[in-house]
Amino acid sequence: MARMINLNLPNNEQHRITVVRDNEGNNVLYLDFSNELAGILFTLFSAVRRADNSSGTHQKYLSLDAKLLETPLKIADLETQWRATGVKFNFTIATPIVNMLTAFKCMFDEVRTGVTTFQYKKASQAGKKRTHAGQILRKKEDRSNITEYGLNNQHIPLLKGITLPPERRSGLIRSVGPLAHAIFLVNETKFTNKIAKSFSETIQIIPAKGEIVNALEACKNGAEASSILTELGDLLLLSTARSTQKIDFPLTLAMWLFSAKGDNPWNFSGPGTMYLLDQGIKNLSLKFKIRSQEDVTRNIAQVIFHAMYGTYTEDFGILSQITTEAEWKKRKDVDKVFKERSKAEYRRVTPVRFIYYSKLAQSLLTKSLGNTDPCFTRLPSFSANRTRLFTTEFKTYLATGKVGAQAGRGFNISYYLRSLRDELVQKMEVGKLEECGTRKWMKEKEGKLVEVDDRFMENCRCFFGK
């Protein structure tokens, strides 16, 4: 489908869908083009998928216009072209794949904006027309802040994916952070069973997970959920949550990697895929081209890495030891990467490479339970072994919790979560929460990845830190 869309470009512009060899012998991928193509692909796929049912909702997609580079496109025309190919999707398989292949721009935007404010939909009156069910309501989009849900900047690592556009949330629900899950459960009116099931799996280490899910579903707004979310967030910062991290490859990069992998396995979370990309960077001189005002291309490379691997929640001490970047920059230091990109010149960027490899975090990483303010907390992105550190600021924050003064639903559940949290605080004070990870790191040796016994230590620095 992506290649079909690309054929609508003039012949001299179609090359950007794959690696382009420049005058200096580098193999270049254009990331801005990839993002444009991915957005059109998602819209077209949504139109085709929704036309497969009888709801008629595909019409809103067919009415949309798009532009790829400078070429205007109509989604309705692209849908007609696709139908003419005769290709049929198995939507059960295709839908999650398309969601993952088109998510990079969403994650890049989240690295830019942070996760303290986000978009949601709320009911609003639609006029005087009535039915037997009463006043007709529709949804309008609004913005909210995490403080309205009893959360603060210490909870940032648990909010990955909260800024996803509403239409992307159900498709990427298993890749978002646990508190993003929880807020979606409070706010969303569609796919609530899917969200509840995924959230329950995320917090399955907590014995009362069912009661927590039911209580959040019953909340009508953030204020009602605040006492539960505060205590749940603090608890998960100590214990880590069950996590399902995925690599969000830019679309054209994923297409290139898939064609280059041969008969080797492919997935969106394994070290083999990371190693394959690193070999392309090292042996084929793979570069990215992206518009940016930032002339320090290492800063751009780090932002791209964070968007791909979700490491804007990760500890910099880990990243500096497992990658080729010795010094990682905070969000406040890379602002030029995002400024007026549409007017900026193209920058050629050498991607960040791994030195040590690990499967991305896919499960609970500890055994502890059977943006105005600085963020002192981090969340592991990788499943391999590490030693955790907790800052004095974080310990002070835990010691001055405010749950007793908070209003909201679920007081008994909040009290229960506070008691669990206090047990973990006691363990933290005597060093029992330091060991984290479920597997060994891997390193290249004679062209293969082999396990090593290294255990890396955090340094309490992070992307959204002060």
CSV table of C-alpha atoms in Angstrom, one decimal:
chain,number,residue,atom,x,y,z
A,1,MET,CA,0.0,0.0,0.0
A,2,ALA,CA,2.9,2.4,0.8
A,3,ARG,CA,4.5,1.7,-2.5
A,4,MET,CA,1.2,2.3,-4.3
A,5,ILE,CA,0.9,5.7,-2.7
A,6,ASN,CA,4.4,6.5,-3.6
A,7,LEU,CA,3.7,5.8,-7.3
A,8,ASN,CA,1.5,9.0,-7.3
A,9,LEU,CA,4.6,11.1,-7.1
A,10,PRO,CA,6.5,12.4,-10.1
A,11,ASN,CA,9.1,9.8,-11.2
A,12,ASN,CA,12.0,12.0,-10.0
A,13,GLU,CA,10.7,12.0,-6.4
A,14,GLN,CA,9.7,8.3,-6.0
A,15,HIS,CA,13.2,7.3,-4.8
A,16,ARG,CA,12.7,8.7,-1.3
A,17,ILE,CA,10.7,5.6,-0.3
A,18,THR,CA,13.9,3.7,0.1
A,19,VAL,CA,17.6,4.2,0.8
A,20,VAL,CA,19.1,6.9,-1.5
A,21,ARG,CA,22.9,6.9,-2.1
A,22,ASP,CA,24.3,10.4,-1.9
A,23,ASN,CA,27.3,12.0,-3.6
A,24,GLU,CA,29.5,11.0,-0.6
A,25,GLY,CA,28.7,7.4,-0.7
A,26,ASN,CA,26.2,7.4,2.3
A,27,ASN,CA,23.0,5.6,2.2
A,28,VAL,CA,20.3,8.1,3.2
A,29,LEU,CA,16.7,7.7,4.5
A,30,TYR,CA,14.5,10.8,4.5
A,31,LEU,CA,12.6,10.8,7.8
A,32,ASP,CA,10.2,13.7,7.1
A,33,PHE,CA,9.1,12.0,3.9
A,34,SER,CA,8.7,8.8,5.8
A,35,ASN,CA,6.4,10.6,8.3
A,36,GLU,CA,4.3,12.1,5.6
A,37,LEU,CA,3.9,8.7,3.8
A,38,ALA,CA,3.1,7.0,7.1
A,39,GLY,CA,0.3,9.5,7.9
A,40,ILE,CA,-1.3,9.0,4.5
A,41,LEU,CA,-0.9,5.2,4.8
A,42,PHE,CA,-2.7,5.1,8.2
A,43,THR,CA,-5.6,7.2,6.8
A,44,LEU,CA,-6.0,5.1,3.7
A,45,PHE,CA,-5.8,1.9,5.7
A,46,SER,CA,-8.4,3.2,8.1
A,47,ALA,CA,-10.7,4.0,5.2
A,48,VAL,CA,-10.3,0.5,3.7
A,49,ARG,CA,-10.7,-1.2,7.1
A,50,ARG,CA,-13.8,0.7,8.1
A,51,ALA,CA,-15.4,0.2,4.6
A,52,ASP,CA,-15.2,-3.5,5.5
A,53,ASN,CA,-18.0,-3.1,8.0
A,54,SER,CA,-21.4,-1.5,7.7
A,55,SER,CA,-21.0,1.5,10.0
A,56,GLY,CA,-20.3,4.0,7.2
A,57,THR,CA,-17.6,5.7,9.2
A,58,HIS,CA,-15.1,5.2,6.3
A,59,GLN,CA,-16.7,8.1,4.5
A,60,LYS,CA,-15.1,10.7,6.7
A,61,TYR,CA,-11.7,9.3,5.7
A,62,LEU,CA,-12.6,9.2,2.0
A,63,SER,CA,-13.4,12.9,2.1
A,64,LEU,CA,-9.9,13.9,3.2
A,65,ASP,CA,-7.2,15.5,1.1
A,66,ALA,CA,-3.5,14.9,1.7
A,67,LYS,CA,-0.1,16.1,0.3
A,68,LEU,CA,3.0,14.0,-0.1
A,69,LEU,CA,6.0,16.3,-0.7
A,70,GLU,CA,4.3,18.9,-3.0
A,71,THR,CA,1.9,16.4,-4.7
A,72,PRO,CA,-1.7,16.8,-3.7
A,73,LEU,CA,-3.6,13.5,-3.1
A,74,LYS,CA,-7.2,12.5,-2.4
A,75,ILE,CA,-7.8,9.6,-0.1
A,76,ALA,CA,-10.8,8.6,-2.1
A,77,ASP,CA,-8.7,8.3,-5.3
A,78,LEU,CA,-6.1,6.3,-3.4
A,79,GLU,CA,-8.8,4.0,-2.1
A,80,THR,CA,-10.0,3.4,-5.6
A,81,GLN,CA,-6.4,2.6,-6.7
A,82,TRP,CA,-6.1,0.1,-3.8
A,83,ARG,CA,-9.3,-1.7,-4.6
A,84,ALA,CA,-8.1,-2.1,-8.2
A,85,THR,CA,-5.1,-4.1,-6.9
A,86,GLY,CA,-7.4,-6.8,-5.7
A,87,VAL,CA,-5.4,-7.3,-2.5
A,88,LYS,CA,-7.4,-8.3,0.6
A,89,PHE,CA,-6.2,-7.7,4.2
A,90,ASN,CA,-6.6,-10.0,7.1
A,91,PHE,CA,-7.4,-7.1,9.4
A,92,THR,CA,-6.7,-9.0,12.6
A,93,ILE,CA,-3.1,-9.3,11.6
A,94,ALA,CA,-2.7,-6.2,9.5
A,95,THR,CA,-4.2,-3.6,11.9
A,96,PRO,CA,-1.6,-3.9,14.7
A,97,ILE,CA,1.2,-4.0,12.2
A,98,VAL,CA,0.1,-0.8,10.5
A,99,ASN,CA,-0.4,0.9,13.8
A,100,MET,CA,3.2,0.1,14.8
A,101,LEU,CA,4.6,1.0,11.4
A,102,THR,CA,3.0,4.4,11.5
A,103,ALA,CA,3.6,5.4,15.1
A,104,PHE,CA,7.1,7.0,14.9
A,105,LYS,CA,5.8,10.5,14.2
A,106,CYS,CA,3.5,10.3,17.2
A,107,MET,CA,6.4,9.3,19.5
A,108,PHE,CA,8.7,12.0,18.0
A,109,ASP,CA,6.0,14.6,18.8
A,110,GLU,CA,5.7,13.2,22.4
A,111,VAL,CA,9.5,13.6,22.8
A,112,ARG,CA,9.0,17.3,21.7
A,113,THR,CA,5.9,18.1,23.8
A,114,GLY,CA,6.4,16.0,26.9
A,115,VAL,CA,3.5,14.2,28.6
A,116,THR,CA,2.2,16.6,31.2
A,117,THR,CA,-0.6,17.8,28.9
A,118,PHE,CA,-2.7,15.8,26.5
A,119,GLN,CA,-5.7,15.7,24.3
A,120,TYR,CA,-9.0,14.0,25.3
A,121,LYS,CA,-12.6,14.0,24.2
A,122,LYS,CA,-15.5,15.1,26.4
A,123,ALA,CA,-19.2,15.2,25.9
A,124,SER,CA,-20.8,18.4,24.9
A,125,GLN,CA,-24.3,19.4,24.0
A,126,ALA,CA,-25.0,19.2,20.3
A,127,GLY,CA,-28.2,21.3,20.1
A,128,LYS,CA,-31.9,20.9,20.7
A,129,LYS,CA,-32.6,17.8,18.7
A,130,ARG,CA,-33.8,15.0,20.9
A,131,THR,CA,-34.5,11.3,20.7
A,132,HIS,CA,-36.4,9.0,23.0
A,133,ALA,CA,-33.0,8.7,24.8
A,134,GLY,CA,-32.9,12.4,25.6
A,135,GLN,CA,-30.4,15.0,24.6
A,136,ILE,CA,-28.0,14.1,21.8
A,137,LEU,CA,-24.4,14.5,22.8
A,138,ARG,CA,-21.3,14.5,20.7
A,139,LYS,CA,-17.6,14.5,21.6
A,140,LYS,CA,-15.4,17.5,21.3
A,141,GLU,CA,-11.6,17.6,21.8
A,142,ASP,CA,-10.1,19.4,24.8
A,143,ARG,CA,-6.8,19.4,26.6
A,144,SER,CA,-6.0,18.3,30.1
A,145,ASN,CA,-3.1,18.4,32.5
A,146,ILE,CA,-1.9,15.4,34.6
A,147,THR,CA,-2.3,17.5,37.7
A,148,GLU,CA,-6.1,17.2,37.2
A,149,TYR,CA,-5.6,13.4,37.8
A,150,GLY,CA,-3.6,13.7,41.0
A,151,LEU,CA,-0.3,13.2,39.2
A,152,ASN,CA,2.9,15.3,39.0
A,153,ASN,CA,6.2,15.2,37.1
A,154,GLN,CA,7.5,12.3,39.1
A,155,HIS,CA,5.0,10.2,37.3
A,156,ILE,CA,6.2,11.2,33.8
A,157,PRO,CA,8.0,7.8,33.1
A,158,LEU,CA,4.6,6.0,33.5
A,159,LEU,CA,2.8,8.2,31.0
A,160,LYS,CA,4.3,7.1,27.7
A,161,GLY,CA,1.7,7.4,24.9
A,162,ILE,CA,-0.6,9.7,26.7
A,163,THR,CA,-0.3,12.3,23.9
A,164,LEU,CA,-1.4,9.8,21.2
A,165,PRO,CA,-4.2,11.2,19.1
A,166,PRO,CA,-7.6,9.7,20.2
A,167,GLU,CA,-7.9,7.7,17.0
A,168,ARG,CA,-4.5,6.0,17.6
A,169,ARG,CA,-5.0,4.9,21.2
A,170,SER,CA,-6.9,1.7,20.9
A,171,GLY,CA,-4.5,0.4,18.2
A,172,LEU,CA,-1.4,1.2,20.3
A,173,ILE,CA,-2.8,0.5,23.7
A,174,ARG,CA,-0.4,-2.3,24.6
A,175,SER,CA,2.6,0.0,24.0
A,176,VAL,CA,1.5,2.9,26.3
A,177,GLY,CA,2.6,3.4,29.9
A,178,PRO,CA,0.5,2.2,32.8
A,179,LEU,CA,-0.8,5.6,33.9
A,180,ALA,CA,-1.7,6.4,30.3
A,181,HIS,CA,-3.7,3.2,30.4
A,182,ALA,CA,-5.4,4.3,33.6
A,183,ILE,CA,-6.3,7.8,32.2
A,184,PHE,CA,-7.7,6.3,29.0
A,185,LEU,CA,-9.8,4.0,31.1
A,186,VAL,CA,-11.3,7.1,32.9
A,187,ASN,CA,-11.8,9.2,29.8
A,188,GLU,CA,-12.5,6.9,26.8
A,189,THR,CA,-16.0,5.7,25.9
A,190,LYS,CA,-15.0,3.4,23.1
A,191,PHE,CA,-13.0,0.1,23.3
A,192,THR,CA,-13.2,0.2,27.1
A,193,ASN,CA,-13.1,-3.6,27.4
A,194,LYS,CA,-9.9,-3.7,25.4
A,195,ILE,CA,-8.3,-0.9,27.5
A,196,ALA,CA,-9.4,-2.5,30.7
A,197,LYS,CA,-7.9,-5.9,29.7
A,198,SER,CA,-4.6,-4.4,28.7
A,199,PHE,CA,-4.4,-2.2,31.8
A,200,SER,CA,-5.2,-5.3,34.0
A,201,GLU,CA,-2.3,-7.1,32.4
A,202,THR,CA,0.0,-4.1,33.0
A,203,ILE,CA,-0.7,-4.1,36.8
A,204,GLN,CA,-1.2,-7.8,37.2
A,205,ILE,CA,1.4,-7.9,40.0
A,206,ILE,CA,-1.0,-6.0,42.3
A,207,PRO,CA,-3.4,-8.4,44.0
A,208,ALA,CA,-6.4,-6.1,43.8
A,209,LYS,CA,-6.0,-5.2,40.1
A,210,GLY,CA,-9.6,-6.1,39.3
A,211,GLU,CA,-10.9,-3.7,41.9
A,212,ILE,CA,-8.6,-0.9,40.7
A,213,VAL,CA,-9.9,-1.4,37.1
A,214,ASN,CA,-13.5,-1.3,38.2
A,215,ALA,CA,-13.0,1.8,40.3
A,216,LEU,CA,-11.3,3.7,37.5
A,217,GLU,CA,-14.0,2.7,35.0
A,218,ALA,CA,-16.6,4.1,37.4
A,219,CYS,CA,-14.8,7.5,37.6
A,220,LYS,CA,-16.3,10.3,35.5
A,221,ASN,CA,-13.3,12.6,35.5
A,222,GLY,CA,-9.8,13.1,36.7
A,223,ALA,CA,-10.8,14.5,40.0
A,224,GLU,CA,-12.7,11.4,40.9
A,225,ALA,CA,-9.8,9.2,40.0
A,226,SER,CA,-7.1,11.3,41.5
A,227,SER,CA,-6.6,9.6,44.8
A,228,ILE,CA,-6.3,6.2,43.2
A,229,LEU,CA,-3.9,7.4,40.4
A,230,THR,CA,-1.6,9.2,42.8
A,231,GLU,CA,-1.0,6.1,45.0
A,232,LEU,CA,-0.9,3.7,42.0
A,233,GLY,CA,1.7,5.9,40.3
A,234,ASP,CA,3.9,6.1,43.4
A,235,LEU,CA,3.6,2.3,43.8
A,236,LEU,CA,4.6,1.6,40.2
A,237,LEU,CA,7.6,3.9,40.3
A,238,LEU,CA,9.0,1.7,43.1
A,239,SER,CA,8.0,-1.7,41.7
A,240,THR,CA,8.1,-1.0,37.9
A,241,ALA,CA,5.0,-2.1,36.0
A,242,ARG,CA,4.6,-5.0,33.5
A,243,SER,CA,5.7,-3.3,30.3
A,244,THR,CA,5.4,-4.0,26.6
A,245,GLN,CA,7.9,-1.8,24.9
A,246,LYS,CA,8.1,-1.8,21.1
A,247,ILE,CA,10.5,-0.2,18.6
A,248,ASP,CA,8.7,2.5,16.6
A,249,PHE,CA,10.6,2.4,13.4
A,250,PRO,CA,10.0,5.1,10.8
A,251,LEU,CA,8.0,3.5,8.1
A,252,THR,CA,10.6,3.6,5.3
A,253,LEU,CA,13.3,2.4,7.7
A,254,ALA,CA,11.2,-0.6,8.6
A,255,MET,CA,10.6,-1.3,4.9
A,256,TRP,CA,14.3,-1.2,4.2
A,257,LEU,CA,15.2,-3.4,7.2
A,258,PHE,CA,12.6,-6.0,6.4
A,259,SER,CA,13.9,-6.3,2.8
A,260,ALA,CA,17.5,-6.6,4.2
A,261,LYS,CA,16.8,-9.2,6.9
A,262,GLY,CA,16.8,-12.2,4.6
A,263,ASP,CA,15.4,-15.3,6.4
A,264,ASN,CA,16.3,-14.0,9.8
A,265,PRO,CA,13.4,-13.5,12.4
A,266,TRP,CA,11.8,-10.1,12.7
A,267,ASN,CA,10.0,-8.5,15.6
A,268,PHE,CA,9.5,-5.0,17.1
A,269,SER,CA,11.2,-5.6,20.4
A,270,GLY,CA,14.2,-8.0,20.0
A,271,PRO,CA,17.9,-7.5,20.0
A,272,GLY,CA,18.3,-9.1,16.6
A,273,THR,CA,16.4,-6.3,14.9
A,274,MET,CA,18.4,-3.7,16.7
A,275,TYR,CA,21.6,-5.5,15.7
A,276,LEU,CA,20.4,-5.6,12.0
A,277,LEU,CA,19.9,-1.8,12.1
A,278,ASP,CA,23.3,-1.3,13.7
A,279,GLN,CA,25.0,-3.3,10.9
A,280,GLY,CA,23.3,-1.1,8.4
A,281,ILE,CA,24.6,2.0,10.2
A,282,LYS,CA,28.1,0.6,10.5
A,283,ASN,CA,28.7,-1.3,7.3
A,284,LEU,CA,26.5,0.5,4.8
A,285,SER,CA,27.0,4.0,6.2
A,286,LEU,CA,23.3,4.5,6.8
A,287,LYS,CA,22.3,8.1,7.6
A,288,PHE,CA,19.0,9.9,8.3
A,289,LYS,CA,18.0,13.2,6.7
A,290,ILE,CA,15.6,15.4,8.6
A,291,ARG,CA,14.7,19.1,8.7
A,292,SER,CA,16.0,20.8,11.8
A,293,GLN,CA,17.4,24.2,12.9
A,294,GLU,CA,19.8,22.3,15.2
A,295,ASP,CA,23.3,22.2,13.8
A,296,VAL,CA,24.6,19.7,16.4
A,297,THR,CA,23.5,16.6,14.7
A,298,ARG,CA,24.3,14.4,17.7
A,299,ASN,CA,21.4,16.1,19.5
A,300,ILE,CA,19.1,15.2,16.6
A,301,ALA,CA,20.3,11.6,16.6
A,302,GLN,CA,19.5,11.3,20.3
A,303,VAL,CA,15.9,12.7,19.8
A,304,ILE,CA,15.4,10.2,16.9
A,305,PHE,CA,16.7,7.4,19.2
A,306,HIS,CA,14.3,8.3,22.0
A,307,ALA,CA,11.3,8.3,19.6
A,308,MET,CA,12.2,4.9,18.2
A,309,TYR,CA,13.0,3.1,21.4
A,310,GLY,CA,10.9,5.0,23.9
A,311,THR,CA,14.0,5.9,25.9
A,312,TYR,CA,12.9,9.4,26.9
A,313,THR,CA,11.8,7.5,30.1
A,314,GLU,CA,15.1,5.7,30.5
A,315,ASP,CA,18.0,6.5,32.9
A,316,PHE,CA,20.9,8.3,31.2
A,317,GLY,CA,23.4,6.2,33.1
A,318,ILE,CA,22.2,3.1,31.3
A,319,LEU,CA,22.1,4.8,27.9
A,320,SER,CA,25.6,6.2,28.2
A,321,GLN,CA,26.9,2.7,28.9
A,322,ILE,CA,25.0,0.6,26.3
A,323,THR,CA,25.2,3.0,23.3
A,324,THR,CA,27.8,4.9,21.4
A,325,GLU,CA,26.6,8.2,23.0
A,326,ALA,CA,28.7,9.0,26.1
A,327,GLU,CA,26.7,12.1,27.0
A,328,TRP,CA,22.9,12.3,26.7
A,329,LYS,CA,21.2,15.7,26.5
A,330,LYS,CA,18.0,16.7,28.4
A,331,ARG,CA,14.9,18.0,26.7
A,332,LYS,CA,15.8,21.6,27.7
A,333,ASP,CA,19.1,21.3,25.9
A,334,VAL,CA,17.7,20.1,22.5
A,335,ASP,CA,15.0,22.7,21.9
A,336,LYS,CA,16.5,23.7,18.5
A,337,VAL,CA,15.8,20.2,17.2
A,338,PHE,CA,12.1,21.0,17.1
A,339,LYS,CA,12.0,24.7,16.2
A,340,GLU,CA,10.3,25.7,12.9
A,341,ARG,CA,11.3,22.4,11.2
A,342,SER,CA,9.3,23.1,8.1
A,343,LYS,CA,11.5,26.1,7.3
A,344,ALA,CA,14.8,24.4,8.3
A,345,GLU,CA,17.4,22.9,6.0
A,346,TYR,CA,18.0,19.1,5.9
A,347,ARG,CA,20.6,17.8,8.3
A,348,ARG,CA,22.4,14.5,7.7
A,349,VAL,CA,22.5,12.5,10.9
A,350,THR,CA,24.4,9.4,11.9
A,351,PRO,CA,22.1,7.3,14.0
A,352,VAL,CA,23.0,6.2,17.6
A,353,ARG,CA,24.3,2.6,17.8
A,354,PHE,CA,24.2,0.1,20.5
A,355,ILE,CA,27.2,-1.4,22.2
A,356,TYR,CA,25.2,-3.7,24.4
A,357,TYR,CA,21.9,-5.2,23.3
A,358,SER,CA,18.8,-6.3,25.1
A,359,LYS,CA,15.2,-7.2,24.4
A,360,LEU,CA,13.0,-4.3,25.2
A,361,ALA,CA,11.1,-4.5,28.5
A,362,GLN,CA,8.2,-7.0,28.1
A,363,SER,CA,7.4,-8.0,31.6
A,364,LEU,CA,7.8,-7.0,35.3
A,365,LEU,CA,11.4,-6.2,35.9
A,366,THR,CA,11.5,-6.4,39.7
A,367,LYS,CA,10.4,-8.9,42.3
A,368,SER,CA,9.3,-6.4,44.8
A,369,LEU,CA,5.6,-7.5,45.1
A,370,GLY,CA,4.9,-11.0,44.8
A,371,ASN,CA,7.3,19.5,33.1
A,372,THR,CA,7.4,22.7,35.3
A,373,ASP,CA,8.8,20.7,38.2
A,374,PRO,CA,11.9,18.6,37.5
A,375,CYS,CA,11.4,14.8,37.0
A,376,PHE,CA,13.7,12.7,39.3
A,377,THR,CA,12.2,9.3,38.2
A,378,ARG,CA,13.0,7.0,35.3
A,379,LEU,CA,11.5,3.8,33.9
A,380,PRO,CA,13.5,0.9,32.4
A,381,SER,CA,13.2,0.5,28.6
A,382,PHE,CA,15.3,-2.6,28.4
A,383,SER,CA,14.8,-5.9,30.2
A,384,ALA,CA,18.5,-6.7,30.9
A,385,ASN,CA,20.1,-6.4,34.3
A,386,ARG,CA,20.8,-3.2,36.1
A,387,THR,CA,21.2,-1.6,39.5
A,388,ARG,CA,18.6,1.0,40.3
A,389,LEU,CA,19.2,4.2,42.2
A,390,PHE,CA,16.6,6.4,43.9
A,391,THR,CA,17.4,10.1,44.4
A,392,THR,CA,17.1,12.0,47.6
A,393,GLU,CA,14.5,14.2,45.9
A,394,PHE,CA,12.4,11.1,45.1
A,395,LYS,CA,12.6,9.8,48.6
A,396,THR,CA,11.6,13.2,49.9
A,397,TYR,CA,8.7,13.2,47.6
A,398,LEU,CA,7.5,9.8,48.9
A,399,ALA,CA,7.9,11.0,52.4
A,400,THR,CA,5.6,13.9,51.9
A,401,GLY,CA,2.7,12.2,50.0
A,402,LYS,CA,-0.6,13.9,50.2
A,403,VAL,CA,-3.1,11.1,49.8
A,404,GLY,CA,-4.8,11.8,53.1
A,405,ALA,CA,-5.8,15.3,51.9
A,406,GLN,CA,-7.1,14.3,48.5
A,407,ALA,CA,-10.7,14.0,47.5
A,408,GLY,CA,-12.0,11.6,44.9
A,409,ARG,CA,-13.5,8.2,44.6
A,410,GLY,CA,-11.9,5.0,45.7
A,411,PHE,CA,-10.6,6.0,49.1
A,412,ASN,CA,-10.3,2.4,50.4
A,413,ILE,CA,-8.4,1.4,47.2
A,414,SER,CA,-6.1,4.4,47.7
A,415,TYR,CA,-5.4,3.4,51.3
A,416,TYR,CA,-4.7,-0.2,50.1
A,417,LEU,CA,-2.2,1.1,47.5
A,418,ARG,CA,-0.6,3.4,50.0
A,419,SER,CA,0.0,0.4,52.3
A,420,LEU,CA,1.7,-1.5,49.5
A,421,ARG,CA,3.7,1.5,48.6
A,422,ASP,CA,4.9,1.9,52.2
A,423,GLU,CA,6.1,-1.7,52.3
A,424,LEU,CA,8.2,-1.0,49.2
A,425,VAL,CA,9.6,2.3,50.7
A,426,GLN,CA,10.9,0.2,53.6
A,427,LYS,CA,12.5,-2.2,51.2
A,428,MET,CA,14.0,0.7,49.2
A,429,GLU,CA,15.5,2.2,52.4
A,430,VAL,CA,17.5,-1.1,53.0
A,431,GLY,CA,18.5,-1.5,49.4
A,432,LYS,CA,16.2,-4.3,48.4
A,433,LEU,CA,14.8,-2.6,45.3
A,434,GLU,CA,18.1,-2.1,43.6
A,435,GLU,CA,18.3,-5.3,41.5
A,436,CYS,CA,16.3,-5.0,38.3
A,437,GLY,CA,16.1,-7.0,35.1
A,438,THR,CA,15.1,-10.4,33.9
A,439,ARG,CA,18.0,-11.4,31.5
A,440,LYS,CA,21.6,-10.7,30.6
A,441,TRP,CA,22.9,-8.1,28.2
A,442,MET,CA,24.2,-9.2,24.9
A,443,LYS,CA,27.3,-8.0,23.0
A,444,GLU,CA,28.7,-8.6,19.5
A,445,LYS,CA,31.5,-11.2,19.3
A,446,GLU,CA,32.7,-12.6,16.0
A,447,GLY,CA,29.6,-11.4,14.2
A,448,LYS,CA,27.2,-12.9,16.7
A,449,LEU,CA,25.4,-11.6,19.8
A,450,VAL,CA,26.5,-13.4,22.9
A,451,GLU,CA,25.4,-13.0,26.5
A,452,VAL,CA,27.6,-11.1,29.0
A,453,ASP,CA,27.5,-10.8,32.8
A,454,ASP,CA,27.7,-7.0,32.9
A,455,ARG,CA,25.3,-5.1,35.1
A,456,PHE,CA,25.0,-1.4,34.6
A,457,MET,CA,24.2,1.3,37.2
A,458,GLU,CA,21.7,4.1,36.8
A,459,ASN,CA,22.9,7.7,37.5
A,460,CYS,CA,19.4,9.3,38.2
A,461,ARG,CA,19.6,11.6,35.1
A,462,CYS,CA,16.8,11.6,32.6
A,463,PHE,CA,15.5,13.4,29.5
A,464,PHE,CA,12.8,15.5,31.2
A,465,GLY,CA,15.0,16.1,34.3
A,466,LYS,CA,16.1,19.6,35.5
